[in-house]
Short mmCIF file of C-alpha atoms in Angstrom, two decimals:
data_model
loop_
_atom_site.label_atom_id
_atom_site.label_comp_id
_atom_site.label_asym_id
_atom_site.label_seq_id
_atom_site.Cartn_x
_atom_site.Cartn_y
_atom_site.Cartn_z
CA MET A 1 -11.53 -86.72 -3.21
CA GLY A 2 -13.61 -89.33 -5.03
CA TRP A 3 -13.89 -89.32 -8.81
CA TRP A 4 -17.58 -88.29 -8.59
CA ASN A 5 -16.61 -85.06 -6.79
CA GLN A 6 -14.37 -84.24 -9.78
CA PHE A 7 -17.24 -84.74 -12.24
CA ASN A 8 -18.96 -81.71 -13.76
CA PHE A 9 -21.02 -80.80 -16.83
CA VAL A 10 -20.50 -77.98 -19.32
CA TYR A 11 -24.26 -77.83 -20.06
CA PRO A 12 -25.94 -79.09 -16.86
CA TRP A 13 -29.28 -77.51 -17.87
CA LEU A 14 -29.72 -80.36 -20.40
CA LEU A 15 -29.71 -83.05 -17.72
CA PRO A 16 -33.43 -82.72 -16.78
CA LEU A 17 -34.23 -83.89 -20.34
CA ALA A 18 -32.92 -87.34 -19.33
CA VAL A 19 -36.20 -88.03 -17.50
CA VAL A 20 -38.25 -87.58 -20.69
CA PRO A 21 -37.48 -91.06 -22.17
CA VAL A 22 -38.26 -92.63 -18.79
CA LEU A 23 -41.60 -90.82 -18.53
CA LEU A 24 -42.51 -91.79 -22.12
CA TYR A 25 -41.70 -95.41 -21.36
CA LEU A 26 -43.90 -95.43 -18.25
CA TRP A 27 -46.73 -93.71 -20.13
CA ASN A 28 -46.49 -96.21 -22.98
CA GLN A 29 -46.52 -99.12 -20.55
CA ARG A 30 -49.67 -97.77 -18.93
CA ARG A 31 -51.39 -97.42 -22.30
CA ALA A 32 -50.34 -100.92 -23.29
CA GLY A 33 -51.92 -102.26 -20.11
CA GLU A 34 -55.19 -100.57 -20.98
CA ARG A 35 -55.22 -102.19 -24.46
CA ILE A 36 -54.87 -105.80 -23.25
CA VAL A 37 -57.57 -108.01 -24.84
CA SER A 38 -58.85 -110.96 -22.82
CA LEU A 39 -59.50 -114.32 -24.45
CA ARG A 40 -61.95 -116.72 -22.80
CA LEU A 41 -60.77 -120.32 -22.76
CA PRO A 42 -62.55 -123.33 -21.21
CA SER A 43 -59.16 -124.42 -19.85
CA THR A 44 -55.62 -123.05 -19.60
CA ARG A 45 -54.12 -126.45 -20.35
CA SER A 46 -53.81 -125.58 -24.04
CA VAL A 47 -51.46 -122.61 -23.31
CA ASP A 48 -49.35 -124.33 -20.70
CA GLY A 49 -45.68 -124.29 -21.66
CA LEU A 50 -46.03 -121.39 -24.08
CA THR A 51 -43.91 -119.16 -21.81
CA SER A 52 -40.24 -119.06 -22.88
CA TRP A 53 -37.15 -117.00 -22.11
CA ARG A 54 -37.88 -114.96 -25.23
CA SER A 55 -41.34 -114.01 -24.07
CA THR A 56 -39.93 -113.22 -20.62
CA LEU A 57 -37.24 -110.88 -21.94
CA ARG A 58 -39.26 -109.21 -24.72
CA PRO A 59 -41.14 -106.76 -22.41
CA PHE A 60 -37.81 -105.44 -21.15
CA LEU A 61 -36.52 -104.70 -24.66
CA PRO A 62 -37.73 -101.06 -24.67
CA LEU A 63 -35.65 -100.41 -21.58
CA LEU A 64 -32.50 -100.69 -23.69
CA ARG A 65 -33.77 -97.89 -25.92
CA VAL A 66 -34.66 -95.79 -22.86
CA ALA A 67 -31.19 -96.31 -21.38
CA ALA A 68 -29.59 -95.44 -24.73
CA LEU A 69 -31.53 -92.17 -24.99
CA VAL A 70 -30.70 -91.24 -21.39
CA LEU A 71 -26.98 -91.82 -22.02
CA MET A 72 -27.09 -89.73 -25.20
CA ILE A 73 -28.74 -86.83 -23.37
CA VAL A 74 -26.07 -87.07 -20.64
CA ALA A 75 -23.46 -86.99 -23.41
CA LEU A 76 -25.04 -83.80 -24.80
CA ALA A 77 -24.61 -82.20 -21.35
CA ARG A 78 -20.87 -82.76 -21.96
CA PRO A 79 -19.59 -84.47 -18.81
CA ARG A 80 -15.92 -84.09 -17.93
CA LEU A 81 -13.47 -84.81 -15.14
CA ASP A 82 -11.80 -81.89 -13.37
CA LEU A 83 -8.07 -82.71 -13.23
CA SER A 84 -7.00 -79.44 -11.61
CA GLU A 85 -3.49 -79.37 -10.22
CA GLU A 86 -2.12 -77.11 -7.51
CA SER A 87 1.40 -75.79 -7.39
CA VAL A 88 2.25 -74.56 -3.88
CA THR A 89 5.13 -72.16 -3.39
CA ALA A 90 5.88 -71.58 0.28
CA GLU A 91 8.29 -69.06 1.70
CA GLY A 92 9.01 -71.09 4.84
CA ILE A 93 10.39 -70.05 8.19
CA ASP A 94 13.37 -71.72 9.84
CA ILE A 95 12.66 -72.40 13.51
CA VAL A 96 14.91 -73.91 16.19
CA LEU A 97 13.22 -75.09 19.37
CA THR A 98 15.64 -74.78 22.29
CA MET A 99 14.51 -76.86 25.28
CA ASP A 100 15.78 -76.73 28.87
CA LEU A 101 16.52 -80.23 30.26
CA SER A 102 17.76 -79.20 33.72
CA THR A 103 16.37 -81.26 36.63
CA SER A 104 14.19 -78.36 37.73
CA MET A 105 12.07 -79.08 34.64
CA GLY A 106 10.77 -82.08 36.61
CA ALA A 107 8.94 -79.72 38.97
CA GLN A 108 5.32 -80.74 39.53
CA ASP A 109 3.58 -77.37 39.41
CA PHE A 110 2.69 -78.55 35.85
CA GLN A 111 1.12 -82.00 35.54
CA PRO A 112 2.81 -84.43 35.31
CA ASN A 113 5.80 -82.04 35.26
CA ARG A 114 7.13 -79.00 33.41
CA LEU A 115 9.18 -80.96 30.89
CA GLU A 116 6.40 -83.31 29.78
CA VAL A 117 3.98 -80.42 29.32
CA ALA A 118 6.60 -78.38 27.43
CA LYS A 119 7.28 -81.35 25.16
CA GLN A 120 3.61 -81.93 24.34
CA VAL A 121 2.92 -78.26 23.62
CA ALA A 122 6.02 -78.10 21.39
CA ARG A 123 4.88 -81.22 19.49
CA ASP A 124 1.48 -79.65 18.87
CA PHE A 125 3.21 -76.52 17.59
CA VAL A 126 5.42 -78.52 15.20
CA SER A 127 2.41 -80.36 13.75
CA ARG A 128 0.92 -77.02 12.64
CA ARG A 129 4.06 -75.74 10.85
CA GLU A 130 3.49 -77.57 7.57
CA TYR A 131 5.90 -75.67 5.32
CA ASP A 132 8.68 -74.72 7.77
CA ARG A 133 12.04 -76.29 8.55
CA ILE A 134 12.39 -77.02 12.24
CA GLY A 135 15.44 -77.94 14.32
CA LEU A 136 15.81 -79.01 17.94
CA VAL A 137 18.46 -78.02 20.48
CA ALA A 138 18.58 -79.41 24.04
CA TYR A 139 20.55 -77.81 26.84
CA ALA A 140 21.16 -78.00 30.59
CA GLY A 141 24.74 -77.51 31.85
CA GLU A 142 25.80 -78.33 28.27
CA ALA A 143 24.03 -78.06 24.92
CA TYR A 144 23.76 -80.17 21.80
CA THR A 145 21.80 -80.33 18.55
CA LYS A 146 19.17 -83.04 18.80
CA ALA A 147 17.97 -82.46 15.23
CA PRO A 148 19.23 -80.11 12.49
CA LEU A 149 16.74 -78.10 10.43
CA THR A 150 14.40 -80.43 8.59
CA VAL A 151 10.94 -80.49 7.04
CA ASP A 152 10.41 -84.04 8.38
CA LYS A 153 7.92 -83.30 11.16
CA GLU A 154 7.72 -86.96 12.21
CA ILE A 155 11.43 -86.96 13.05
CA ILE A 156 11.15 -83.76 15.07
CA ASP A 157 8.08 -85.08 16.88
CA ARG A 158 9.93 -88.29 17.79
CA PHE A 159 13.05 -86.43 18.95
CA ILE A 160 11.02 -84.08 21.15
CA GLY A 161 9.32 -87.11 22.69
CA GLU A 162 12.73 -88.63 23.51
CA LEU A 163 13.97 -85.63 25.52
CA GLN A 164 14.71 -86.58 29.13
CA MET A 165 16.25 -84.93 32.17
CA GLY A 166 19.65 -86.25 33.14
CA GLU A 167 20.89 -87.08 29.64
CA ILE A 168 23.43 -84.24 29.82
CA THR A 169 25.28 -82.44 32.64
CA ASP A 170 22.86 -80.65 34.93
CA GLY A 171 22.63 -76.88 35.10
CA THR A 172 21.07 -74.07 33.07
CA ALA A 173 23.46 -72.73 30.43
CA ILE A 174 21.09 -70.37 28.63
CA GLY A 175 23.90 -68.66 26.71
CA LEU A 176 25.33 -71.97 25.48
CA GLY A 177 21.89 -73.22 24.44
CA LEU A 178 21.23 -70.00 22.56
CA GLU A 179 24.62 -70.10 20.80
CA THR A 180 24.03 -73.71 19.70
CA ALA A 181 20.68 -72.72 18.21
CA ILE A 182 22.27 -69.72 16.46
CA ASN A 183 24.82 -72.03 14.83
CA ARG A 184 21.95 -74.00 13.29
CA LEU A 185 20.46 -70.82 11.77
CA LYS A 186 23.31 -68.47 10.93
CA ASP A 187 23.82 -69.87 7.41
CA SER A 188 20.12 -70.20 6.66
CA GLU A 189 18.77 -68.32 3.62
CA ALA A 190 15.19 -68.33 4.93
CA ALA A 191 13.39 -64.99 4.93
CA SER A 192 12.62 -65.44 8.63
CA LYS A 193 14.82 -67.18 11.22
CA ILE A 194 13.44 -67.85 14.69
CA ILE A 195 14.58 -69.37 17.96
CA ILE A 196 12.05 -70.36 20.62
CA LEU A 197 14.04 -70.70 23.84
CA LEU A 198 12.29 -72.24 26.84
CA THR A 199 13.69 -72.35 30.37
CA ASP A 200 12.49 -72.49 33.96
CA GLY A 201 15.54 -71.09 35.71
CA GLU A 202 18.48 -68.72 35.80
CA ASN A 203 21.71 -68.89 33.83
CA ASN A 204 24.09 -70.77 36.17
CA ALA A 205 26.41 -72.71 33.84
CA GLY A 206 28.55 -72.16 30.76
CA ASP A 207 30.42 -69.16 32.15
CA ARG A 208 32.28 -68.56 28.87
CA HIS A 209 28.99 -68.30 26.96
CA LYS A 210 27.21 -65.16 28.10
CA PRO A 211 23.49 -64.99 27.16
CA GLU A 212 23.81 -61.25 26.47
CA VAL A 213 26.63 -61.84 23.99
CA ALA A 214 24.64 -64.65 22.34
CA ALA A 215 21.70 -62.25 21.95
CA GLU A 216 23.94 -59.74 20.15
CA ILE A 217 25.19 -62.48 17.80
CA ALA A 218 21.60 -63.53 17.04
CA LYS A 219 20.76 -59.92 16.18
CA GLN A 220 23.71 -59.71 13.78
CA PHE A 221 22.43 -62.75 11.88
CA GLY A 222 18.86 -61.44 11.76
CA ILE A 223 17.58 -64.14 14.09
CA ARG A 224 14.53 -63.33 16.20
CA VAL A 225 14.38 -64.99 19.63
CA TYR A 226 11.18 -65.71 21.50
CA THR A 227 11.94 -66.55 25.14
CA ILE A 228 9.57 -68.44 27.43
CA GLY A 229 9.93 -68.60 31.21
CA VAL A 230 8.15 -71.61 32.72
CA GLY A 231 7.06 -72.03 36.34
CA SER A 232 4.23 -71.05 38.68
CA GLY A 233 6.53 -69.01 40.93
CA GLU A 234 5.05 -70.79 43.94
CA GLU A 235 6.48 -73.53 46.14
CA THR A 236 6.25 -76.92 44.45
CA LEU A 237 7.84 -80.38 44.54
CA MET A 238 11.08 -80.29 42.56
CA PRO A 239 13.72 -82.99 41.91
CA SER A 240 16.63 -82.58 44.33
CA ALA A 241 18.80 -85.66 43.76
CA PRO A 242 18.76 -88.67 41.41
CA ILE A 243 18.18 -92.08 43.02
CA GLY A 244 18.81 -94.20 39.89
CA GLY A 245 16.69 -95.61 37.13
CA GLY A 246 15.67 -92.16 35.98
CA ARG A 247 14.01 -91.46 39.33
CA TYR A 248 14.58 -88.50 41.63
CA ARG A 249 14.14 -87.51 45.24
CA PHE A 250 11.82 -84.51 45.55
CA LYS A 251 11.62 -81.63 47.99
CA PRO A 252 9.46 -78.51 48.23
CA THR A 253 11.19 -75.63 46.40
CA ARG A 254 10.27 -72.23 45.06
CA GLY A 255 12.01 -71.88 41.71
CA THR A 256 12.94 -68.59 40.11
CA VAL A 257 13.05 -67.45 36.50
CA ASP A 258 15.39 -64.68 35.34
CA ASP A 259 12.68 -62.53 33.77
CA LYS A 260 15.07 -59.62 33.23
CA LEU A 261 17.59 -61.70 31.24
CA LEU A 262 14.95 -63.42 29.10
CA ALA A 263 13.24 -60.10 28.38
CA TYR A 264 16.60 -58.59 27.35
CA ILE A 265 17.34 -61.45 24.92
CA ALA A 266 13.92 -61.08 23.31
CA GLU A 267 14.08 -57.28 23.09
CA GLU A 268 17.62 -57.30 21.68
CA THR A 269 16.59 -59.63 18.84
CA ASP A 270 13.21 -58.02 18.08
CA GLY A 271 11.44 -60.99 19.66
CA ARG A 272 9.22 -61.19 22.70
CA TYR A 273 9.39 -62.62 26.22
CA PHE A 274 6.52 -64.72 27.57
CA ARG A 275 5.80 -66.01 31.06
CA ALA A 276 3.96 -69.32 31.42
CA ARG A 277 2.69 -70.06 34.94
CA ASP A 278 0.48 -72.98 33.95
CA THR A 279 -0.26 -75.30 31.03
CA GLU A 280 -2.96 -73.06 29.54
CA GLU A 281 -0.62 -70.06 29.43
CA LEU A 282 2.12 -72.13 27.76
CA GLU A 283 -0.32 -73.39 25.11
CA SER A 284 -1.56 -69.87 24.41
CA ILE A 285 2.05 -68.65 24.00
CA TYR A 286 2.79 -71.20 21.29
CA ASP A 287 -0.57 -70.39 19.66
CA TYR A 288 0.38 -66.72 19.63
CA ILE A 289 3.79 -67.40 18.08
CA ASP A 290 2.12 -69.66 15.52
CA GLU A 291 -0.22 -66.82 14.50
CA LEU A 292 2.53 -64.19 14.64
CA GLU A 293 4.98 -66.07 12.42
CA LYS A 294 2.87 -66.96 9.41
CA THR A 295 4.46 -68.71 6.43
CA GLU A 296 3.77 -67.00 3.09
CA ILE A 297 2.10 -69.48 0.76
CA GLU A 298 1.37 -68.88 -2.91
CA THR A 299 -0.92 -71.38 -4.64
CA THR A 300 -1.22 -71.57 -8.42
CA VAL A 301 -4.07 -73.70 -9.80
CA PHE A 302 -3.75 -75.25 -13.26
CA LYS A 303 -7.13 -76.16 -14.77
CA ARG A 304 -7.15 -79.31 -16.86
CA TYR A 305 -10.18 -81.35 -17.92
CA GLU A 306 -10.73 -84.81 -19.39
CA GLU A 307 -13.81 -85.00 -21.64
CA GLN A 308 -16.13 -87.94 -20.87
CA PHE A 309 -19.03 -87.35 -23.27
CA GLY A 310 -17.64 -89.84 -25.81
CA ARG A 311 -17.99 -92.72 -23.37
CA PHE A 312 -21.65 -91.96 -22.73
CA LEU A 313 -22.35 -91.42 -26.43
CA TRP A 314 -20.75 -94.66 -27.61
CA LEU A 315 -22.38 -96.64 -24.80
CA GLY A 316 -25.74 -95.17 -25.84
CA PHE A 317 -25.16 -96.16 -29.47
CA ALA A 318 -24.12 -99.65 -28.36
CA LEU A 319 -27.34 -100.13 -26.37
CA LEU A 320 -29.41 -98.80 -29.29
CA LEU A 321 -27.68 -101.21 -31.67
CA LEU A 322 -28.18 -104.09 -29.23
CA GLU A 323 -31.87 -103.26 -28.90
CA THR A 324 -32.28 -103.22 -32.71
CA LEU A 325 -30.45 -106.53 -33.18
CA LEU A 326 -32.45 -108.28 -30.46
CA ARG A 327 -35.77 -106.87 -31.72
CA TYR A 328 -35.23 -108.23 -35.26
CA THR A 329 -33.47 -111.48 -34.40
CA VAL A 330 -33.86 -113.62 -31.25
CA LEU A 331 -36.64 -111.48 -29.72
CA ARG A 332 -38.50 -110.86 -32.97
CA THR A 333 -42.28 -110.92 -32.79
CA ILE A 334 -44.42 -112.42 -35.54
CA PRO A 335 -47.21 -110.10 -36.72
#
């Protein structure tokens, strides 16, 4: 916000008076032009060289008085700067994004693939959660915390962008991923604690970490889990074997999502299960969660003003004094 946008007047109705000195000056100049007396001379040679800097500046002398009067009228309108301050108190929400990195996330029913779309949609979601702490958990056959809860959205955005298939043991250990996310939230004192768990498959790893048991633990800690199942449900090209350099061999496969398990986790924790069959559905799911989980924000505005009328008043007096000094000294006229 520029300083001019912070400027306001206590008595703005006085401002139109500022045009009065200008109008009087213009009217006086017009009258002076009508009173000019011509003098016939046989030649102008006798008045050559009579023009000086004094005679050039003297007609502009009344402008100083006009400017002084305008500034004084502005001062009467009592200009001031609005120095309002806002104190924002936010009751934030702690959110842990739990992302599936199994090789099936490279399936091409989403363009360019499921993982890249899931990452971009998650990054857009993070950018909208201004007052919340967000953490990031990645899982496949194993699980780990990529980022603990933080308000640094740039860090979370960068870490989401770095997620890649193949960086941990392959598989889909939904229970282990959920337990890792719970560990990040169980000691949180936030009024609302949320896990957004995204997967495109069935629980097939981490036998000692049952998703159902993890859901019960989340419920005990007051953690709500939103589960998202990703995949078109139709046959698509899916990575089948790595060939080195982060590349994979693909084959047509029809993936499956354990809708029943994901719905149970969500229902047990008072969350909700969503099914995303394309990019638009996935975006709308995150939009819905964003609207559903609103952060409570309380804003207190402190009004503070800085008076500016003194500057205009003293500048007006200075111009008036300058006009008087010039009129009776260097720019004095002889009657």
